[in-house]
PDB file of C-alpha atoms and ligand atoms in Angstrom:
ATOM      1  CA  MET A 173      67.535 -92.265 -16.503  1.00  0.00           C
ATOM      2  CA  THR A 174      64.304 -92.338 -18.291  1.00  0.00           C
ATOM      3  CA  SER A 175      64.312 -90.981 -21.785  1.00  0.00           C
ATOM      4  CA  THR A 176      61.534 -89.752 -23.937  1.00  0.00           C
ATOM      5  CA  PRO A 177      59.953 -92.507 -25.988  1.00  0.00           C
ATOM      6  CA  GLU A 178      60.638 -92.079 -29.792  1.00  0.00           C
ATOM      7  CA  ARG A 179      56.897 -91.923 -30.449  1.00  0.00           C
ATOM      8  CA  LEU A 180      56.484 -88.954 -28.194  1.00  0.00           C
ATOM      9  CA  GLN A 181      59.246 -86.920 -29.644  1.00  0.00           C
ATOM     10  CA  ALA A 182      58.659 -83.787 -31.565  1.00  0.00           C
ATOM     11  CA  PRO A 183      57.758 -83.474 -35.256  1.00  0.00           C
ATOM     12  CA  GLU A 184      59.386 -80.748 -37.280  1.00  0.00           C
ATOM     13  CA  GLY A 185      58.086 -77.111 -36.563  1.00  0.00           C
ATOM     14  CA  LYS A 186      58.261 -77.720 -32.772  1.00  0.00           C
ATOM     15  CA  SER A 187      58.014 -74.929 -30.308  1.00  0.00           C
ATOM     16  CA  ARG A 188      60.798 -73.436 -28.166  1.00  0.00           C
ATOM     17  CA  LEU A 189      59.106 -74.973 -25.229  1.00  0.00           C
ATOM     18  CA  ILE A 190      59.104 -78.445 -26.837  1.00  0.00           C
ATOM     19  CA  ARG A 191      62.764 -77.996 -27.928  1.00  0.00           C
ATOM     20  CA  HIS A 192      63.666 -76.905 -24.368  1.00  0.00           C
ATOM     21  CA  PHE A 193      62.218 -80.180 -22.675  1.00  0.00           C
ATOM     22  CA  GLU A 194      63.400 -82.438 -25.263  1.00  0.00           C
ATOM     23  CA  LYS A 195      66.860 -81.561 -23.924  1.00  0.00           C
ATOM     24  CA  SER A 196      66.260 -83.018 -20.469  1.00  0.00           C
ATOM     25  CA  SER A 197      65.372 -86.162 -18.972  1.00  0.00           C
ATOM     26  CA  ILE A 198      61.906 -86.394 -17.223  1.00  0.00           C
ATOM     27  CA  GLU A 199      63.415 -86.607 -13.820  1.00  0.00           C
ATOM     28  CA  LYS A 200      64.882 -83.148 -14.665  1.00  0.00           C
ATOM     29  CA  HIS A 201      61.851 -81.445 -15.553  1.00  0.00           C
ATOM     30  CA  ASN A 202      61.333 -79.474 -12.599  1.00  0.00           C
ATOM     31  CA  ASP A 203      64.829 -77.946 -13.086  1.00  0.00           C
ATOM     32  CA  ALA A 204      63.901 -77.221 -16.724  1.00  0.00           C
ATOM     33  CA  TRP A 205      60.895 -75.402 -15.478  1.00  0.00           C
ATOM     34  CA  THR A 206      62.977 -73.476 -12.911  1.00  0.00           C
ATOM     35  CA  ASP A 207      65.424 -72.658 -15.602  1.00  0.00           C
ATOM     36  CA  LEU A 208      62.765 -71.089 -17.917  1.00  0.00           C
ATOM     37  CA  TRP A 209      62.058 -68.729 -15.063  1.00  0.00           C
ATOM     38  CA  ASP A 210      65.501 -67.964 -14.331  1.00  0.00           C
ATOM     39  CA  THR A 211      66.203 -67.018 -17.834  1.00  0.00           C
ATOM     40  CA  ASP A 212      63.191 -64.891 -18.187  1.00  0.00           C
ATOM     41  CA  ASN A 213      61.289 -67.308 -20.751  1.00  0.00           C
ATOM     42  CA  SER A 214      57.909 -67.436 -18.893  1.00  0.00           C
ATOM     43  CA  ASP A 215      56.540 -65.485 -21.963  1.00  0.00           C
ATOM     44  CA  MET A 216      56.355 -69.119 -23.451  1.00  0.00           C
ATOM     45  CA  TRP A 217      53.179 -69.839 -21.534  1.00  0.00           C
ATOM     46  CA  ASP A 218      52.157 -66.428 -19.695  1.00  0.00           C
ATOM     47  CA  ARG A 219      48.645 -65.321 -20.965  1.00  0.00           C
ATOM     48  CA  GLY A 220      48.972 -62.041 -19.071  1.00  0.00           C
ATOM     49  CA  LYS A 221      45.517 -62.241 -17.482  1.00  0.00           C
ATOM     50  CA  PRO A 222      43.325 -64.536 -15.406  1.00  0.00           C
ATOM     51  CA  SER A 223      41.154 -67.172 -17.134  1.00  0.00           C
ATOM     52  CA  PRO A 224      37.906 -65.803 -18.777  1.00  0.00           C
ATOM     53  CA  ALA A 225      36.399 -69.157 -18.465  1.00  0.00           C
ATOM     54  CA  LEU A 226      37.013 -69.364 -14.794  1.00  0.00           C
ATOM     55  CA  ILE A 227      35.693 -65.802 -14.249  1.00  0.00           C
ATOM     56  CA  ASP A 228      32.444 -66.769 -15.985  1.00  0.00           C
ATOM     57  CA  LEU A 229      32.319 -69.960 -14.029  1.00  0.00           C
ATOM     58  CA  LEU A 230      32.612 -68.020 -10.630  1.00  0.00           C
ATOM     59  CA  GLU A 231      30.157 -65.193 -11.681  1.00  0.00           C
ATOM     60  CA  GLN A 232      27.434 -67.359 -13.589  1.00  0.00           C
ATOM     61  CA  ARG A 233      27.445 -70.622 -11.967  1.00  0.00           C
ATOM     62  CA  GLU A 234      27.605 -69.843  -8.116  1.00  0.00           C
ATOM     63  CA  ASP A 235      25.859 -73.195  -7.681  1.00  0.00           C
ATOM     64  CA  ILE A 236      29.047 -74.798  -8.594  1.00  0.00           C
ATOM     65  CA  LEU A 237      31.752 -73.037  -6.568  1.00  0.00           C
ATOM     66  CA  GLY A 238      29.680 -70.977  -4.187  1.00  0.00           C
ATOM     67  CA  PRO A 239      28.471 -70.299  -1.756  1.00  0.00           C
ATOM     68  CA  ILE A 240      31.497 -69.745   0.313  1.00  0.00           C
ATOM     69  CA  ALA A 241      31.892 -72.449   3.080  1.00  0.00           C
ATOM     70  CA  ALA A 242      30.811 -71.754   6.551  1.00  0.00           C
ATOM     71  CA  ASP A 243      34.069 -72.308   8.058  1.00  0.00           C
ATOM     72  CA  GLY A 244      35.425 -69.430   6.369  1.00  0.00           C
ATOM     73  CA  ARG A 245      36.360 -68.696   2.514  1.00  0.00           C
ATOM     74  CA  ARG A 246      37.097 -71.646   0.387  1.00  0.00           C
ATOM     75  CA  LYS A 247      40.785 -72.529  -0.366  1.00  0.00           C
ATOM     76  CA  THR A 248      42.158 -73.138  -3.814  1.00  0.00           C
ATOM     77  CA  VAL A 249      45.732 -74.265  -4.975  1.00  0.00           C
ATOM     78  CA  LEU A 250      47.243 -73.812  -8.407  1.00  0.00           C
ATOM     79  CA  GLY A 251      50.393 -74.903 -10.262  1.00  0.00           C
ATOM     80  CA  CYS A 252      50.223 -71.097 -10.400  1.00  0.00           C
ATOM     81  CA  GLY A 253      52.882 -69.301 -12.651  1.00  0.00           C
ATOM     82  CA  LYS A 254      52.540 -65.533 -12.132  1.00  0.00           C
ATOM     83  CA  GLY A 255      49.316 -65.969 -10.078  1.00  0.00           C
ATOM     84  CA  TYR A 256      46.693 -64.249 -12.328  1.00  0.00           C
ATOM     85  CA  ASP A 257      44.055 -66.718 -11.287  1.00  0.00           C
ATOM     86  CA  VAL A 258      45.195 -66.708  -7.643  1.00  0.00           C
ATOM     87  CA  VAL A 259      44.495 -62.866  -7.288  1.00  0.00           C
ATOM     88  CA  MET A 260      41.217 -63.052  -9.548  1.00  0.00           C
ATOM     89  CA  LEU A 261      39.819 -65.875  -7.088  1.00  0.00           C
ATOM     90  CA  ALA A 262      40.776 -63.690  -4.065  1.00  0.00           C
ATOM     91  CA  LEU A 263      39.040 -60.849  -5.624  1.00  0.00           C
ATOM     92  CA  HIS A 264      36.008 -63.065  -5.739  1.00  0.00           C
ATOM     93  CA  GLY A 265      36.085 -63.834  -2.074  1.00  0.00           C
ATOM     94  CA  PHE A 266      38.324 -67.027  -1.843  1.00  0.00           C
ATOM     95  CA  ASP A 267      41.436 -67.480   0.239  1.00  0.00           C
ATOM     96  CA  VAL A 268      43.794 -68.791  -2.158  1.00  0.00           C
ATOM     97  CA  VAL A 269      47.213 -70.571  -2.020  1.00  0.00           C
ATOM     98  CA  GLY A 270      49.349 -70.650  -5.142  1.00  0.00           C
ATOM     99  CA  LEU A 271      51.909 -73.290  -5.405  1.00  0.00           C
ATOM    100  CA  GLU A 272      54.851 -72.934  -7.788  1.00  0.00           C
ATOM    101  CA  ILE A 273      58.142 -74.810  -8.204  1.00  0.00           C
ATOM    102  CA  SER A 274      60.272 -71.712  -9.151  1.00  0.00           C
ATOM    103  CA  GLN A 275      61.434 -69.237  -6.573  1.00  0.00           C
ATOM    104  CA  LYS A 276      61.570 -66.680  -9.314  1.00  0.00           C
ATOM    105  CA  GLY A 277      57.998 -67.621 -10.270  1.00  0.00           C
ATOM    106  CA  VAL A 278      56.764 -67.218  -6.702  1.00  0.00           C
ATOM    107  CA  SER A 279      58.709 -63.775  -6.475  1.00  0.00           C
ATOM    108  CA  ALA A 280      56.840 -62.549  -9.668  1.00  0.00           C
ATOM    109  CA  ALA A 281      53.524 -63.784  -8.474  1.00  0.00           C
ATOM    110  CA  GLU A 282      53.925 -61.819  -5.150  1.00  0.00           C
ATOM    111  CA  GLU A 283      54.831 -58.803  -6.863  1.00  0.00           C
ATOM    112  CA  TYR A 284      51.808 -59.220  -9.239  1.00  0.00           C
ATOM    113  CA  ALA A 285      49.525 -59.798  -6.407  1.00  0.00           C
ATOM    114  CA  ALA A 286      50.864 -56.682  -4.495  1.00  0.00           C
ATOM    115  CA  THR A 287      50.163 -54.350  -7.395  1.00  0.00           C
ATOM    116  CA  GLU A 288      46.886 -56.024  -8.534  1.00  0.00           C
ATOM    117  CA  LEU A 289      45.206 -55.998  -5.341  1.00  0.00           C
ATOM    118  CA  LYS A 290      45.754 -52.479  -4.638  1.00  0.00           C
ATOM    119  CA  MET A 291      44.133 -51.521  -8.015  1.00  0.00           C
ATOM    120  CA  PRO A 292      42.465 -54.431  -9.830  1.00  0.00           C
ATOM    121  CA  GLU A 293      42.373 -54.442 -13.467  1.00  0.00           C
ATOM    122  CA  GLU A 294      39.025 -54.930 -15.224  1.00  0.00           C
ATOM    123  CA  HIS A 295      40.332 -58.143 -16.604  1.00  0.00           C
ATOM    124  CA  ASN A 296      39.427 -59.754 -13.163  1.00  0.00           C
ATOM    125  CA  PHE A 297      35.778 -59.486 -13.690  1.00  0.00           C
ATOM    126  CA  GLY A 298      33.098 -60.318 -16.091  1.00  0.00           C
ATOM    127  CA  GLY A 299      30.780 -57.502 -17.666  1.00  0.00           C
ATOM    128  CA  SER A 300      28.064 -56.911 -14.922  1.00  0.00           C
ATOM    129  CA  TRP A 301      29.441 -58.551 -11.890  1.00  0.00           C
ATOM    130  CA  THR A 302      29.404 -57.010  -8.525  1.00  0.00           C
ATOM    131  CA  SER A 303      30.977 -58.723  -5.547  1.00  0.00           C
ATOM    132  CA  LYS A 304      28.732 -59.989  -2.625  1.00  0.00           C
ATOM    133  CA  HIS A 305      31.952 -61.106  -0.866  1.00  0.00           C
ATOM    134  CA  GLU A 306      34.800 -59.526   1.030  1.00  0.00           C
ATOM    135  CA  ARG A 307      38.109 -60.169  -0.817  1.00  0.00           C
ATOM    136  CA  GLY A 308      39.997 -63.253   0.229  1.00  0.00           C
ATOM    137  CA  SER A 309      43.598 -63.831   1.251  1.00  0.00           C
ATOM    138  CA  VAL A 310      46.526 -64.577  -1.158  1.00  0.00           C
ATOM    139  CA  SER A 311      49.591 -66.650  -0.339  1.00  0.00           C
ATOM    140  CA  PHE A 312      52.270 -68.335  -2.558  1.00  0.00           C
ATOM    141  CA  ILE A 313      54.339 -71.398  -1.608  1.00  0.00           C
ATOM    142  CA  LYS A 314      57.445 -72.521  -3.430  1.00  0.00           C
ATOM    143  CA  GLY A 315      57.216 -76.140  -3.654  1.00  0.00           C
ATOM    144  CA  ASP A 316      57.010 -79.393  -5.747  1.00  0.00           C
ATOM    145  CA  PHE A 317      53.356 -80.433  -6.121  1.00  0.00           C
ATOM    146  CA  PHE A 318      54.585 -84.127  -6.326  1.00  0.00           C
ATOM    147  CA  LYS A 319      56.073 -83.908  -2.878  1.00  0.00           C
ATOM    148  CA  SER A 320      53.832 -85.052  -0.054  1.00  0.00           C
ATOM    149  CA  ASP A 321      54.786 -81.962   2.200  1.00  0.00           C
ATOM    150  CA  SER A 322      54.656 -79.419  -0.574  1.00  0.00           C
ATOM    151  CA  ALA A 323      51.433 -77.716   0.431  1.00  0.00           C
ATOM    152  CA  ASP A 324      52.374 -77.290   4.225  1.00  0.00           C
ATOM    153  CA  GLY A 325      50.116 -80.285   4.849  1.00  0.00           C
ATOM    154  CA  LYS A 326      47.154 -78.156   3.831  1.00  0.00           C
ATOM    155  CA  LYS A 327      43.960 -79.854   2.312  1.00  0.00           C
ATOM    156  CA  PHE A 328      41.905 -77.828  -0.074  1.00  0.00           C
ATOM    157  CA  ASP A 329      38.241 -77.574  -0.896  1.00  0.00           C
ATOM    158  CA  VAL A 330      38.812 -76.408  -4.554  1.00  0.00           C
ATOM    159  CA  ILE A 331      41.666 -76.953  -6.756  1.00  0.00           C
ATOM    160  CA  TYR A 332      42.105 -75.185 -10.050  1.00  0.00           C
ATOM    161  CA  ASP A 333      44.244 -76.681 -12.984  1.00  0.00           C
ATOM    162  CA  TYR A 334      44.976 -74.633 -16.017  1.00  0.00           C
ATOM    163  CA  THR A 335      48.174 -75.687 -18.024  1.00  0.00           C
ATOM    164  CA  PHE A 336      49.578 -77.731 -15.348  1.00  0.00           C
ATOM    165  CA  LEU A 337      48.597 -81.189 -16.229  1.00  0.00           C
ATOM    166  CA  CYS A 338      49.320 -80.390 -20.051  1.00  0.00           C
ATOM    167  CA  ALA A 339      53.043 -79.029 -18.789  1.00  0.00           C
ATOM    168  CA  LEU A 340      53.785 -82.394 -17.437  1.00  0.00           C
ATOM    169  CA  HIS A 341      55.251 -85.380 -19.104  1.00  0.00           C
ATOM    170  CA  PRO A 342      52.418 -88.047 -19.843  1.00  0.00           C
ATOM    171  CA  THR A 343      54.336 -90.615 -17.569  1.00  0.00           C
ATOM    172  CA  MET A 344      53.528 -88.135 -14.685  1.00  0.00           C
ATOM    173  CA  ARG A 345      49.719 -88.238 -15.149  1.00  0.00           C
ATOM    174  CA  SER A 346      48.713 -90.845 -12.779  1.00  0.00           C
ATOM    175  CA  GLN A 347      50.888 -89.301 -10.103  1.00  0.00           C
ATOM    176  CA  TRP A 348      49.140 -86.001 -10.752  1.00  0.00           C
ATOM    177  CA  ALA A 349      45.769 -87.579 -10.272  1.00  0.00           C
ATOM    178  CA  SER A 350      46.819 -89.471  -6.844  1.00  0.00           C
ATOM    179  CA  ARG A 351      48.165 -86.055  -5.770  1.00  0.00           C
ATOM    180  CA  MET A 352      44.997 -84.358  -6.525  1.00  0.00           C
ATOM    181  CA  ALA A 353      43.230 -86.869  -4.403  1.00  0.00           C
ATOM    182  CA  ASP A 354      45.560 -86.495  -1.622  1.00  0.00           C
ATOM    183  CA  LEU A 355      45.175 -82.718  -1.456  1.00  0.00           C
ATOM    184  CA  LEU A 356      41.359 -82.435  -1.713  1.00  0.00           C
ATOM    185  CA  ILE A 357      38.901 -82.927   0.996  1.00  0.00           C
ATOM    186  CA  PRO A 358      36.186 -85.435   0.573  1.00  0.00           C
ATOM    187  CA  GLY A 359      33.411 -83.662  -1.592  1.00  0.00           C
ATOM    188  CA  GLY A 360      36.201 -81.217  -2.658  1.00  0.00           C
ATOM    189  CA  LEU A 361      36.302 -79.928  -6.249  1.00  0.00           C
ATOM    190  CA  LEU A 362      38.804 -80.207  -8.896  1.00  0.00           C
ATOM    191  CA  VAL A 363      38.148 -77.677 -11.482  1.00  0.00           C
ATOM    192  CA  CYS A 364      40.240 -78.232 -14.742  1.00  0.00           C
ATOM    193  CA  LEU A 365      40.352 -75.977 -17.818  1.00  0.00           C
ATOM    194  CA  GLU A 366      40.952 -78.660 -20.341  1.00  0.00           C
ATOM    195  CA  PHE A 367      43.498 -77.454 -22.912  1.00  0.00           C
ATOM    196  CA  PRO A 368      44.880 -78.335 -25.422  1.00  0.00           C
ATOM    197  CA  LEU A 369      41.961 -80.375 -26.875  1.00  0.00           C
ATOM    198  CA  PHE A 370      42.603 -79.466 -30.435  1.00  0.00           C
ATOM    199  CA  LYS A 371      46.237 -80.889 -30.630  1.00  0.00           C
ATOM    200  CA  ASP A 372      46.821 -84.240 -32.382  1.00  0.00           C
ATOM    201  CA  PRO A 373      47.251 -86.883 -29.599  1.00  0.00           C
ATOM    202  CA  ASP A 374      50.600 -88.151 -31.259  1.00  0.00           C
ATOM    203  CA  HIS A 375      52.110 -84.670 -30.944  1.00  0.00           C
ATOM    204  CA  PRO A 376      54.598 -83.838 -28.194  1.00  0.00           C
ATOM    205  CA  GLY A 377      54.341 -81.242 -25.599  1.00  0.00           C
ATOM    206  CA  PRO A 378      54.395 -79.184 -23.662  1.00  0.00           C
ATOM    207  CA  PRO A 379      51.642 -78.366 -23.849  1.00  0.00           C
ATOM    208  CA  TRP A 380      50.841 -82.172 -24.318  1.00  0.00           C
ATOM    209  CA  PRO A 381      47.541 -82.856 -25.960  1.00  0.00           C
ATOM    210  CA  LEU A 382      44.925 -83.656 -23.404  1.00  0.00           C
ATOM    211  CA  GLN A 383      42.019 -84.958 -25.454  1.00  0.00           C
ATOM    212  CA  GLY A 384      40.091 -87.518 -23.226  1.00  0.00           C
ATOM    213  CA  VAL A 385      42.957 -87.563 -20.621  1.00  0.00           C
ATOM    214  CA  HIS A 386      41.092 -86.023 -17.479  1.00  0.00           C
ATOM    215  CA  TRP A 387      38.158 -88.565 -18.035  1.00  0.00           C
ATOM    216  CA  ASN A 388      40.535 -91.434 -18.352  1.00  0.00           C
ATOM    217  CA  LEU A 389      42.607 -90.556 -15.242  1.00  0.00           C
ATOM    218  CA  LEU A 390      39.878 -89.255 -13.022  1.00  0.00           C
ATOM    219  CA  ALA A 391      36.630 -91.218 -13.927  1.00  0.00           C
ATOM    220  CA  GLU A 392      38.026 -94.294 -15.339  1.00  0.00           C
ATOM    221  CA  GLY A 393      41.265 -94.562 -13.163  1.00  0.00           C
ATOM    222  CA  GLY A 394      43.487 -95.052 -16.120  1.00  0.00           C
ATOM    223  CA  ASP A 395      47.096 -93.884 -16.502  1.00  0.00           C
ATOM    224  CA  GLY A 396      45.988 -90.999 -18.873  1.00  0.00           C
ATOM    225  CA  ILE A 397      48.524 -91.917 -21.643  1.00  0.00           C
ATOM    226  CA  MET A 398      46.230 -91.977 -24.484  1.00  0.00           C
ATOM    227  CA  TYR A 399      48.892 -92.282 -27.182  1.00  0.00           C
ATOM    228  CA  PRO A 400      50.085 -94.792 -27.633  1.00  0.00           C
ATOM    229  CA  PRO A 401      47.500 -96.811 -25.719  1.00  0.00           C
ATOM    230  CA  THR A 402      49.155 -98.708 -22.819  1.00  0.00           C
ATOM    231  CA  SER A 403      47.758-101.952 -21.119  1.00  0.00           C
ATOM    232  CA  ASP A 404      46.988 -99.499 -18.145  1.00  0.00           C
ATOM    233  CA  GLN A 405      44.944 -97.204 -19.985  1.00  0.00           C
ATOM    234  CA  LYS A 406      41.738 -98.976 -19.616  1.00  0.00           C
ATOM    235  CA  GLY A 407      41.649 -98.131 -16.018  1.00  0.00           C
ATOM    236  CA  ASP A 408      41.402 -99.760 -12.499  1.00  0.00           C
ATOM    237  CA  LEU A 409      38.305 -99.025 -10.389  1.00  0.00           C
ATOM    238  CA  GLY A 410      40.433 -99.065  -7.386  1.00  0.00           C
ATOM    239  CA  ARG A 411      42.099 -95.856  -8.559  1.00  0.00           C
ATOM    240  CA  VAL A 412      38.707 -94.029  -9.161  1.00  0.00           C
ATOM    241  CA  ASN A 413      38.703 -91.158  -6.550  1.00  0.00           C
ATOM    242  CA  PHE A 414      36.434 -88.803  -8.452  1.00  0.00           C
ATOM    243  CA  GLU A 415      33.084 -88.246 -10.148  1.00  0.00           C
ATOM    244  CA  ARG A 416      32.649 -85.738 -12.817  1.00  0.00           C
ATOM    245  CA  LYS A 417      29.862 -83.382 -11.820  1.00  0.00           C
ATOM    246  CA  TRP A 418      29.983 -80.732 -14.565  1.00  0.00           C
ATOM    247  CA  TYR A 419      31.370 -80.788 -17.988  1.00  0.00           C
ATOM    248  CA  ILE A 420      30.816 -77.163 -19.458  1.00  0.00           C
ATOM    249  CA  LYS A 421      31.840 -75.530 -22.914  1.00  0.00           C
ATOM    250  CA  PRO A 422      32.894 -72.175 -21.864  1.00  0.00           C
ATOM    251  CA  GLU A 423      31.645 -69.191 -23.978  1.00  0.00           C
ATOM    252  CA  ARG A 424      34.945 -67.299 -23.309  1.00  0.00           C
ATOM    253  CA  SER A 425      38.400 -68.740 -23.118  1.00  0.00           C
ATOM    254  CA  TYR A 426      42.005 -67.746 -23.776  1.00  0.00           C
ATOM    255  CA  GLU A 427      42.507 -67.014 -27.456  1.00  0.00           C
ATOM    256  CA  SER A 428      44.693 -70.201 -27.801  1.00  0.00           C
ATOM    257  CA  GLY A 429      41.830 -72.245 -26.639  1.00  0.00           C
ATOM    258  CA  GLN A 430      38.798 -70.511 -27.659  1.00  0.00           C
ATOM    259  CA  GLY A 431      35.929 -72.786 -28.972  1.00  0.00           C
ATOM    260  CA  ALA A 432      38.015 -76.004 -28.063  1.00  0.00           C
ATOM    261  CA  ASP A 433      38.335 -75.746 -24.378  1.00  0.00           C
ATOM    262  CA  MET A 434      36.409 -77.409 -21.948  1.00  0.00           C
ATOM    263  CA  LEU A 435      35.767 -76.745 -18.240  1.00  0.00           C
ATOM    264  CA  SER A 436      35.339 -80.039 -16.132  1.00  0.00           C
ATOM    265  CA  VAL A 437      34.637 -80.125 -12.452  1.00  0.00           C
ATOM    266  CA  TYR A 438      35.125 -83.436 -10.584  1.00  0.00           C
ATOM    267  CA  ALA A 439      34.096 -83.989  -7.070  1.00  0.00           C
ATOM    268  CA  ARG A 440      36.403 -86.107  -4.673  1.00  0.00           C
ATOM    269  CA  LYS A 441      34.680 -89.243  -3.461  1.00  0.00           C
TER     270      LYS A 441
HETATM  271  C1  LIG B1918      52.649 -73.889 -18.147  1.00  0.00           C
HETATM  272  S1  LIG B1918      52.981 -73.196 -16.931  1.00  0.00           S
HETATM  273  C2  LIG B1918      51.361 -72.542 -16.230  1.00  0.00           C
HETATM  274  C3  LIG B1918      51.379 -71.490 -15.179  1.00  0.00           C
HETATM  275  C4  LIG B1918      49.977 -70.974 -14.962  1.00  0.00           C
HETATM  276  N1  LIG B1918      48.976 -72.056 -14.794  1.00  0.00           N
HETATM  277  C5  LIG B1918      49.687 -70.096 -15.983  1.00  0.00           C
HETATM  278  O1  LIG B1918      48.542 -70.208 -16.706  1.00  0.00           O
HETATM  279  O2  LIG B1918      50.420 -68.938 -16.148  1.00  0.00           O
HETATM  280  C6  LIG B1918      53.383 -74.425 -15.720  1.00  0.00           C
HETATM  281  C7  LIG B1918      53.843 -73.974 -14.373  1.00  0.00           C
HETATM  282  O3  LIG B1918      54.005 -74.965 -13.457  1.00  0.00           O
HETATM  283  C8  LIG B1918      55.205 -74.907 -12.707  1.00  0.00           C
HETATM  284  N2  LIG B1918      55.516 -76.178 -12.242  1.00  0.00           N
HETATM  285  C9  LIG B1918      56.082 -77.335 -13.097  1.00  0.00           C
HETATM  286  N3  LIG B1918      56.235 -78.323 -12.280  1.00  0.00           N
HETATM  287  C10 LIG B1918      55.856 -78.048 -11.123  1.00  0.00           C
HETATM  288  C11 LIG B1918      55.805 -78.837  -9.858  1.00  0.00           C
HETATM  289  N4  LIG B1918      56.172 -79.984  -9.800  1.00  0.00           N
HETATM  290  N5  LIG B1918      55.375 -78.315  -8.816  1.00  0.00           N
HETATM  291  C12 LIG B1918      54.921 -76.880  -8.820  1.00  0.00           C
HETATM  292  N6  LIG B1918      54.807 -76.180  -9.937  1.00  0.00           N
HETATM  293  C13 LIG B1918      55.304 -76.693 -11.070  1.00  0.00           C
HETATM  294  C14 LIG B1918      56.112 -74.146 -13.588  1.00  0.00           C
HETATM  295  O4  LIG B1918      57.233 -73.388 -13.232  1.00  0.00           O
HETATM  296  C15 LIG B1918      55.214 -73.251 -14.372  1.00  0.00           C
HETATM  297  O5  LIG B1918      55.067 -71.943 -13.747  1.00  0.00           O
END
């Protein structure tokens, strides 16, 4: 059993979420997430709406994620929770697959999608955007992101990550990066809303502080464990599967990350 190193444990004033994960070993974190869903505790992270930063990226920077690929609409996968971003991306013309470990989470997402697609709320769109694309499809898979068959063998040309990397214990980060490389087609894009960047690097999670983590993992081939530094942190060029194409400070983001969040877009080599 791997225990959480002392230096990664929580200081006083820790949140309910941190206390919940302190109680379980790293190997049992999947069960710990499922347990939170099963006991109706998804309010600990649920923001109740899709990401304003992703909406603005889609609508204002069509040079990045659009135009829609010739072989059909582009497919996207998320560690998706209730599916707000899955539905919003479909409303912008993408065929979207949401991946989630919890069956209850998948059921909540299916219910949200059924209602929202019938009568989409304004929060799915920016101010003056009018759709040029037909609505895409929505589906959800219950599965473990880290299992090689979790996405039914599918590969994706866009993957969006928000509060998935920061939900994982730091020792899982290099596996997160390899799995992203497996799931993307060459040239495919990994879009990350980097959060939380304001949190001290030695504070515990989830959400685990991510200052410098995406760059270290994806551009430097490091293990993404920024605190305390490890011998593997400097990186290994053999593991560099990504190139950062865009790094954008979004004008709008969720309140919890407003002014600090960054959007990074990495291309799979
Ligand atoms: C912090 S929540 C964020 C959810 C979503 N991105 C949102 O903003 O509402 C992390 C989610 O990842 C799911 N999750 C955790 N580990 C997972 C895994 N190994 N595979 C798939 N989903 C996982 C959890 O059940 C939870 O719904």
